[in-house]
Coordinates of C-alpha atoms in Angstrom, one line a residue:
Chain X
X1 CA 21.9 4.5 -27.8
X2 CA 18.6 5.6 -26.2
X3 CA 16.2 2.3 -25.2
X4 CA 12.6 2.9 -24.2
X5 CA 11.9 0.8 -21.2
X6 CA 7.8 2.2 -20.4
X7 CA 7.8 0.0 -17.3
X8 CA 6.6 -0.1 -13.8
X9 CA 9.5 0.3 -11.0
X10 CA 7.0 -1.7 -8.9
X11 CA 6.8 -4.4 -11.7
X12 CA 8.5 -7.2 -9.0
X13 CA 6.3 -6.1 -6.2
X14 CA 3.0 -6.3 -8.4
X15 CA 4.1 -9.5 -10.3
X16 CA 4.3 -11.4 -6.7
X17 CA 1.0 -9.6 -5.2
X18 CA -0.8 -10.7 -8.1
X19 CA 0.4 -14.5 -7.2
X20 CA -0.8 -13.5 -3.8
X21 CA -4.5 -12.0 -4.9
X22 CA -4.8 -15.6 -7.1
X23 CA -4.1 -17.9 -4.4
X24 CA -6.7 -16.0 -2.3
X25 CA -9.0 -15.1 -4.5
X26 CA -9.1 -19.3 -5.3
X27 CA -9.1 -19.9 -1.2
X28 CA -11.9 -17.0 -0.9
X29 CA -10.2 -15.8 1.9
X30 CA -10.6 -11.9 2.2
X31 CA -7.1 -10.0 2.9
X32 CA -7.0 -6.9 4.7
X33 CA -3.9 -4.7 4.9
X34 CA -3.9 -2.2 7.8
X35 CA -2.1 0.9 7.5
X36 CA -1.4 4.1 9.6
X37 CA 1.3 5.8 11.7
X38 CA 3.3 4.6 14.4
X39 CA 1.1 4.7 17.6
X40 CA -2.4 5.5 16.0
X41 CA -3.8 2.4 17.3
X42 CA -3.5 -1.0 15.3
X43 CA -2.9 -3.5 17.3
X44 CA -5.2 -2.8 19.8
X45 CA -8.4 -1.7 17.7
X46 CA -6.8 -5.5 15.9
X47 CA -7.5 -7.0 19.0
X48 CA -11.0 -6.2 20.2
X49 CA -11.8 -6.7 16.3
X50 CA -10.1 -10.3 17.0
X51 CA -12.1 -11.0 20.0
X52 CA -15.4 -10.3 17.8
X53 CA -14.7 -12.0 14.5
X54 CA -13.1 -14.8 15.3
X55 CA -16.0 -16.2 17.3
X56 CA -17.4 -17.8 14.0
X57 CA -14.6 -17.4 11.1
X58 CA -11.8 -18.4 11.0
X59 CA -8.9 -15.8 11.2
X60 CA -4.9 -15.3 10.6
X61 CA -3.0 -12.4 11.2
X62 CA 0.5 -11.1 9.9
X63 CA 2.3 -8.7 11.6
X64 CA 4.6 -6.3 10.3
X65 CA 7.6 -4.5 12.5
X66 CA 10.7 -3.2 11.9
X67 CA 12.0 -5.0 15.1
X68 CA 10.7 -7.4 17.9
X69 CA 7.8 -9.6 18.2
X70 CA 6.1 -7.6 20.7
X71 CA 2.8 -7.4 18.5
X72 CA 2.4 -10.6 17.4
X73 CA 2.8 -11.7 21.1
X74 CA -0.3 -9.8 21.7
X75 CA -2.5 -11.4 19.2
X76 CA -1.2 -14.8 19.3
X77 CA -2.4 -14.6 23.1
X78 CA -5.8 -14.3 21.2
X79 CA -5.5 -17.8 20.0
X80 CA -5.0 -16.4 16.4
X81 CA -2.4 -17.7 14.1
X82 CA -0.2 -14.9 13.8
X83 CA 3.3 -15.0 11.9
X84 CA 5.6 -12.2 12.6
X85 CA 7.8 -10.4 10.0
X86 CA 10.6 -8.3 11.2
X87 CA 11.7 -6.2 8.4
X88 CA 14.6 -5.2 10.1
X89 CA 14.7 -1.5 9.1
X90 CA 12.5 -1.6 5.7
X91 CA 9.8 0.9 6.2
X92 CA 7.1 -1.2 4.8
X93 CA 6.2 -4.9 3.4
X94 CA 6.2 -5.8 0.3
X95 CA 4.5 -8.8 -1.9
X96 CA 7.1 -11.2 -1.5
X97 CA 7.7 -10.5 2.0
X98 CA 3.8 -11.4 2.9
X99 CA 4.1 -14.5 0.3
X100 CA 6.6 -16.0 2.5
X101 CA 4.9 -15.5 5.7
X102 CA 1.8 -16.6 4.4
X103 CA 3.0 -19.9 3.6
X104 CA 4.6 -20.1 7.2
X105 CA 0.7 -19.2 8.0
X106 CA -0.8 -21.9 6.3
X107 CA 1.7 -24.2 7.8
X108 CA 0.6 -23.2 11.2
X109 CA -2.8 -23.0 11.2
X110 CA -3.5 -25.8 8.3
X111 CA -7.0 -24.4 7.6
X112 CA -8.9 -22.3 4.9
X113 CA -9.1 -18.6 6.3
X114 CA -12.0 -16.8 6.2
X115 CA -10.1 -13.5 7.4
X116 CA -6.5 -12.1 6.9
X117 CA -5.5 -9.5 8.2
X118 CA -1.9 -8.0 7.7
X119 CA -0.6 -5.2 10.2
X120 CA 1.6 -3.2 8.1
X121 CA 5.0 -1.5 9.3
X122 CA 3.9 1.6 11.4
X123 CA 4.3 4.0 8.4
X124 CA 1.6 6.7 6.8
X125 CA 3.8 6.8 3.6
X126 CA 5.8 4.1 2.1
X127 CA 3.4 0.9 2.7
X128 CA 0.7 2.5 0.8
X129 CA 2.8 2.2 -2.3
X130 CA 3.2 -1.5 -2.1
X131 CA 0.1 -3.5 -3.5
X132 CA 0.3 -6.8 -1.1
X133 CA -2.4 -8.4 -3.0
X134 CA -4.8 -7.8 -0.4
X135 CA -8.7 -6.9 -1.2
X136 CA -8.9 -3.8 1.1
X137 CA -6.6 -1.5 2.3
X138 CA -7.4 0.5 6.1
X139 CA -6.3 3.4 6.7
X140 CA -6.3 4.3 10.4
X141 CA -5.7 8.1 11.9
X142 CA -5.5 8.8 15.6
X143 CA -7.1 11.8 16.7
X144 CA -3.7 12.4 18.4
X145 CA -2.3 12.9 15.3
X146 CA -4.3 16.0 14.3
X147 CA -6.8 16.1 11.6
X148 CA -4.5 17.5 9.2
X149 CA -2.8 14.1 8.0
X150 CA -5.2 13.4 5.1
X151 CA -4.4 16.2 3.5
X152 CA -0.4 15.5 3.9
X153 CA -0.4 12.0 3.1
X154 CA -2.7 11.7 0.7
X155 CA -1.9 8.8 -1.1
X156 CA -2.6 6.4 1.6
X157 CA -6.2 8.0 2.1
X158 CA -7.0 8.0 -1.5
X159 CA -6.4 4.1 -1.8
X160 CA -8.2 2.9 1.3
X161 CA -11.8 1.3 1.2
X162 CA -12.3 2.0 5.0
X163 CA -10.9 4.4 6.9
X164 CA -11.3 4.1 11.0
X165 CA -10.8 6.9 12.8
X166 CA -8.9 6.1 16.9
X167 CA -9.1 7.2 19.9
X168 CA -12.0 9.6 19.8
X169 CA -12.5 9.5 23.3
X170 CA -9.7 12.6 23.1
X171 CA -12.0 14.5 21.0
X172 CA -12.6 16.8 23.7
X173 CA -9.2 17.4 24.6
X174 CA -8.3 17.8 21.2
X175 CA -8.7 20.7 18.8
X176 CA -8.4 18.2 15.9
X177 CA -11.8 19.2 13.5
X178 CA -13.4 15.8 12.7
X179 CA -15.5 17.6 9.8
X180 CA -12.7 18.6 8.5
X181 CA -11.0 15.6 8.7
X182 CA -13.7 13.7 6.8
X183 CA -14.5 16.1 4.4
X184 CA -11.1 15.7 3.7
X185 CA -11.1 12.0 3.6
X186 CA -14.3 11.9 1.3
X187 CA -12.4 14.5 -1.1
X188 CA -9.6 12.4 -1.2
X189 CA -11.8 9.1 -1.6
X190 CA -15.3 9.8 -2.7
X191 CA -16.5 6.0 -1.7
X192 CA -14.6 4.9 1.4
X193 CA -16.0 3.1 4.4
X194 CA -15.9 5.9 7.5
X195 CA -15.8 4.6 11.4
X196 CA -15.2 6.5 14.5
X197 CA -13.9 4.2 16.8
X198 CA -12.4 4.1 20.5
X199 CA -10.8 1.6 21.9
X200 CA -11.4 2.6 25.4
X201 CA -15.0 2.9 25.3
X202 CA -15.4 0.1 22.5
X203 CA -17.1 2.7 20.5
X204 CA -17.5 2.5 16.4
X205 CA -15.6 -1.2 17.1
X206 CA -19.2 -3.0 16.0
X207 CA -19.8 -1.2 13.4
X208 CA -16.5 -1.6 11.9
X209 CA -16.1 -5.6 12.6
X210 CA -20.2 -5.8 10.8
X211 CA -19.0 -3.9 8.0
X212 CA -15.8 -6.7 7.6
X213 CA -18.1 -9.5 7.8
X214 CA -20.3 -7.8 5.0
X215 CA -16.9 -8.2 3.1
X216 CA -15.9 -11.6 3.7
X217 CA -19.2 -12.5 2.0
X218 CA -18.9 -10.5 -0.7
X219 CA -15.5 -12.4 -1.0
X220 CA -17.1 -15.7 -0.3
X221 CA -20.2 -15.1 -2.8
X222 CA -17.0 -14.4 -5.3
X223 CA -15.6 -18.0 -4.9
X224 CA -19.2 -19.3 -5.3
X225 CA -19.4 -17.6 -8.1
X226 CA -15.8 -18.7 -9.6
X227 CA -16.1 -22.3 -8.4
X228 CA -19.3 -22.6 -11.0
X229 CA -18.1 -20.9 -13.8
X230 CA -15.1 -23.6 -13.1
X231 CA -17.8 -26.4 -13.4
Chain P
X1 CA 12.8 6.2 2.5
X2 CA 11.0 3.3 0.4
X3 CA 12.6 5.1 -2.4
X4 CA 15.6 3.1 -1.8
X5 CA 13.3 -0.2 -2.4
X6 CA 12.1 1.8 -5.6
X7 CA 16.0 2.7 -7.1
X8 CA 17.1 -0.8 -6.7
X9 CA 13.9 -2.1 -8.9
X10 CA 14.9 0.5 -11.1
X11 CA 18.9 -0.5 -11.5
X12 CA 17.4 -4.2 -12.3
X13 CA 15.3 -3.7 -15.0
X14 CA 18.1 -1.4 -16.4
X15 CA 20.7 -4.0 -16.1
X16 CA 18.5 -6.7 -17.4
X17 CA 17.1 -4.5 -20.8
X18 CA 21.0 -3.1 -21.1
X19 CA 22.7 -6.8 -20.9
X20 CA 19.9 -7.2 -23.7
X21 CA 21.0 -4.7 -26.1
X22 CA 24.6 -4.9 -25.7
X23 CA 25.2 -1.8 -23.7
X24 CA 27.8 -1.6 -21.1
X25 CA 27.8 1.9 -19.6
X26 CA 24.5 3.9 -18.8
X27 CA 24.7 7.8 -19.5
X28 CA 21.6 8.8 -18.8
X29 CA 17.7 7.0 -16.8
X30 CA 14.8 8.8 -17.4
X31 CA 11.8 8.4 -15.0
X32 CA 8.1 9.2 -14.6
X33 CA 7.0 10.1 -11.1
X34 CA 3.0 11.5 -10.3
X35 CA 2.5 13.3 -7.7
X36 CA -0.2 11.5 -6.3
X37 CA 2.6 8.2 -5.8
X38 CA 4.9 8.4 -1.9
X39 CA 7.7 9.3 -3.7
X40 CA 9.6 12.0 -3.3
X41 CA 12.1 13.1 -5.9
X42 CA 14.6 14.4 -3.6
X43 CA 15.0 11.0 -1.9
X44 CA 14.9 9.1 -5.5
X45 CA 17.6 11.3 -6.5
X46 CA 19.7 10.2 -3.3
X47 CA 19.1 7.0 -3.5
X48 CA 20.2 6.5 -7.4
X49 CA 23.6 8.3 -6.3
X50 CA 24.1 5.9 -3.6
X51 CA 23.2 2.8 -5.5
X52 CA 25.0 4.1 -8.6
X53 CA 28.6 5.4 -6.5
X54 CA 31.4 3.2 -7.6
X55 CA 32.6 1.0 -5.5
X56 CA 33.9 -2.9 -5.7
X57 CA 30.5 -4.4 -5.9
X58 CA 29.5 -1.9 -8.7
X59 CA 30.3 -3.5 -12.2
X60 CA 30.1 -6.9 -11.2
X61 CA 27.4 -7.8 -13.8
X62 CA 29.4 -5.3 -16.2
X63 CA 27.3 -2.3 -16.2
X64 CA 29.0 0.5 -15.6
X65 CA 27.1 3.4 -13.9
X66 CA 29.7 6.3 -13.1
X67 CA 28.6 9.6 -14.4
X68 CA 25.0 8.2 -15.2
X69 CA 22.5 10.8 -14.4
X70 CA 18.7 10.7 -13.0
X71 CA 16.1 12.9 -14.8
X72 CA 12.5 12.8 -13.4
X73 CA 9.5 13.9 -15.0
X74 CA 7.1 14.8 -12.6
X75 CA 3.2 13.8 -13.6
X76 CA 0.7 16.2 -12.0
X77 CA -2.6 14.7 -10.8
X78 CA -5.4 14.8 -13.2
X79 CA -9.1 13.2 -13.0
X80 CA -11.5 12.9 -15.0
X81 CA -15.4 12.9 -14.4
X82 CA -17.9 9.5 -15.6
X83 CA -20.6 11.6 -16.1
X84 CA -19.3 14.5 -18.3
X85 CA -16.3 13.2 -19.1
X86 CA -14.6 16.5 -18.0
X87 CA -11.0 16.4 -17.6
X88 CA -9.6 18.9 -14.5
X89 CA -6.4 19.0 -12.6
X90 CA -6.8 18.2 -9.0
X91 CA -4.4 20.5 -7.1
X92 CA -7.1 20.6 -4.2
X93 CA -7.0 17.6 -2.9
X94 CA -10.7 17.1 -4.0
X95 CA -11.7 14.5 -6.7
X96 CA -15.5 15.5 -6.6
X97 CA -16.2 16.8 -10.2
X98 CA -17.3 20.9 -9.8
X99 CA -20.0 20.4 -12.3
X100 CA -21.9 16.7 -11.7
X101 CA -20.8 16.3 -7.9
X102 CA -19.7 13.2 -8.7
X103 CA -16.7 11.4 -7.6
X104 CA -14.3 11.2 -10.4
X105 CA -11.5 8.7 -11.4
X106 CA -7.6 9.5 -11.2
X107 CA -6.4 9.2 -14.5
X108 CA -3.0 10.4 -14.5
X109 CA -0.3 11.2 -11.3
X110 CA 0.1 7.7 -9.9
X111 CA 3.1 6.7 -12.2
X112 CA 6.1 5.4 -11.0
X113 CA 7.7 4.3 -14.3
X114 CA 10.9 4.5 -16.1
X115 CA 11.1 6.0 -19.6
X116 CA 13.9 5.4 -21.6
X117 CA 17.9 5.0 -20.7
X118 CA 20.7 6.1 -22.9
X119 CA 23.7 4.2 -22.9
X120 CA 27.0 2.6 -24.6

C-alpha cells in the first residue's frame, strides 16, 4: 500500500517557532538569532553590542552551547538576563528548545523585551535549518576563517538579513579577499545587511548596533500597528 | 549531523500516518531533499539505518521497519526573476537574474519533505 504523506520533516520545529514568532510578535519584542562557526566571534561582538543597546532597551539573551555555561557567564556579568541552554551534544537549537528557555527568561527578568537575542550552537550548518521563530537571522564570518565559507555553506548566508563580518583587524595578515567574500554574500543574498566589524578596535560595532535599533522599531511600529487593528 | 534530528521527525510522522491506515510494516520512505537545505544525503541515509536497525526498542509502537529502504530525490536550486519572470537554474551560487540584474526569489531546492511510504 503506497500512502502520500507531502509533508515537512521540519513540521514539529515550525509548528512550535510559529507559537514562538506569535507570542513575540504580540510582545513586540524583536528576536534575533545569531549564527556562525565555532570561534568566529559571537559572544564577544554580543557583548560590546550589549554594552551599547542595553543603555535604553531593555534586553535578554539566550545562549546556546553544547556544554558549560561559560558564555552565559559572560553576559550575565553584563547585567543582562541571560538563560543558558546546554544542548548536550545537539548541534543546534531548535523551536522548542528556545520556547522553554524563554519562559525561564520571562520568569527572570519579569519585563517586556525590547531585544532578544539568541546565541546559536557554534555551527555554520545545522542551526540554519531550524526556524526559531526569530525576525532576523545573523550570520557572522571571521576573517580567520577564509573568505571562502559563503560559497561552502551557503544556506546559512542565503537566509540571513545581516551578515557581520569579525575580526578585520587581521585583514592584513590575511590573504582572505573581502570583495570576494561579499560579492559572494550579495550573490547568495541580494538584500542582506553588510558590517565589517572588529572587536578589538570597536570598528563596524556602531553601525551594526544603529542598524538593530532601526529594527526594533520597525518591530515596535508593527505592534502599533497590530494593537489598532485589535481596537 | 542535524540529520539525525531530521530522521527521527521523519520516523514520527511515518508511524503516526501508518498507525492511521492500518499498516504495520514499512517497505519503502520516499523523500524530497533541495540542494539549497544543510542536509546531506549521505548522513540522512545513516541516520535512517541507525534509527530503523532492529533492536528491543524498535516495534514497540508496532511498526516494523526491518528491510525498509530510504530513496531521496534530490531538488536542484531553481529561481525565478520578479521582473521577467524568467525561470533559471542557479548552479553559481548567484541569484541575480542575468537579464534584469535583479535579485530573484528561490523557488525550488529548499525542500525537506517526505513523499510517500509503501507499506503492509
Amino acid at each position: 500500500m503506497k500512502v502520500i504523506v507531502a509533508q515537512d520533516l521540519l513540521e514539529a520545529n515550525d509548528g512550535i517557532a510559529g507559537r514562538n514568532r506569535l507570542r513575540w510578535d504580540s510582545l513586540g519584542t524583536l528576536v534575533v538569532n545569531l549564527i556562525s562557526a565555532p570561534g568566529a566571534g559571537k559572544t564577544t561582538l554580543l557583548e560590546q553590542v550589549l554594552e551599547d543597546v542595553s543603555r535604553d532597551l531593555a534586553v535578554g539573551v539566550i545562549e546556546g552551547d553544547i556544554y558549560t555555561c561559560r558564555d552565559a557567564e559572560r553576559i550575565a556579568r553584563l547585567k543582562v538576563a541571560t538563560v543558558q541552554i546546554n544542548t548536550k551534544g545537539a548541534c543546534h537549537l531548535d523551536a522548542g528548545m528556545i520556547e522553554r528557555a524563554w519562559q525561564e527568561l520571562e520568569l527572570q527578568c519579569g519585563k517586556r523585551l525590547d531585544l532578544l537575542f539568541i546565541e546559536n550552537v557554534g555551527n555554520l550548518v545545522c542551526p540554519a535549518e531550524f526556524d526559531l521563530g526569530e525576525d532576523i537571522k545573523v550570520a557572522l564570518l571571521s576573517v580567520s576563517e577564509g573568505s571562502d565559507k559563503p560559497a561552502k555553506y551557503p544556506l546559512v548566508f542565503h537566509q540571513a538579513q545581516a551578515c557581520v563580518l569579525t575580526k578585520v583587524d587581521l585583514l592584513p595578515y590575511t590573504d582572505f579577499d573581502l570583495g570576494a567574500a561579499r560579492q559572494e554574500i550579495f550573490g547568495l543574498n541580494p538584500k542582506v545587511a553588510m558590517f565589517a566589524t572588529s572587536a578589538k578596535t570597536g570598528e563596524g560595532v556602531e553601525d551594526f548596533c544603529r542598524w538593530l535599533r532601526q529594527q526594533v522599531q520597525v518591530k515596535r511600529e508593527k505592534k502599533q500597528d497590530y494593537d489598532q487593528r485589535q481596537g | 549531523m542535524h540529520e539525525l534530528a531530521l530522521m527521527e521527525n521523519l520516523i514520527d510522522i511515518i508511524e503516526q500516518s501508518a498507525r492511521a491506515h492500518d499498516i504495520s510494516r514499512i517497505t519503502k520512505v520516499r523523500i524530497i531533499v533541495g540542494k539549497l537545505t544543510a542536509a546531506m544525503p549521505e548522513a540522512l541515509e545513516l541516520a535512517f539505518q541507525v534509527l530503523t536497525r532492529p533492536s528491543t526498542e524498535n516495534g514497540s509502537h508496532g511498526i516494523n521497519w526491518e528491510n525498509a529502504v530510504l530513496e531521496i530525490e534530490e531538488r536542484e536550486v531553481l529561481a525565478q526573476c520578479p521582473e521577467c519572470h524568467k525561470q533559471f537554474k542557479v548552479d553559481d551560487l548567484s541569484l541575480m537574474c542575468s537579464t534584469c540584474n535583479r535579485p530573484a526569489q528561490v523557488i525550488s531546492g529548499r525542500e525537506l519533505q517526505v513523499d510517500y511510504f509503501e507499506g503492509e
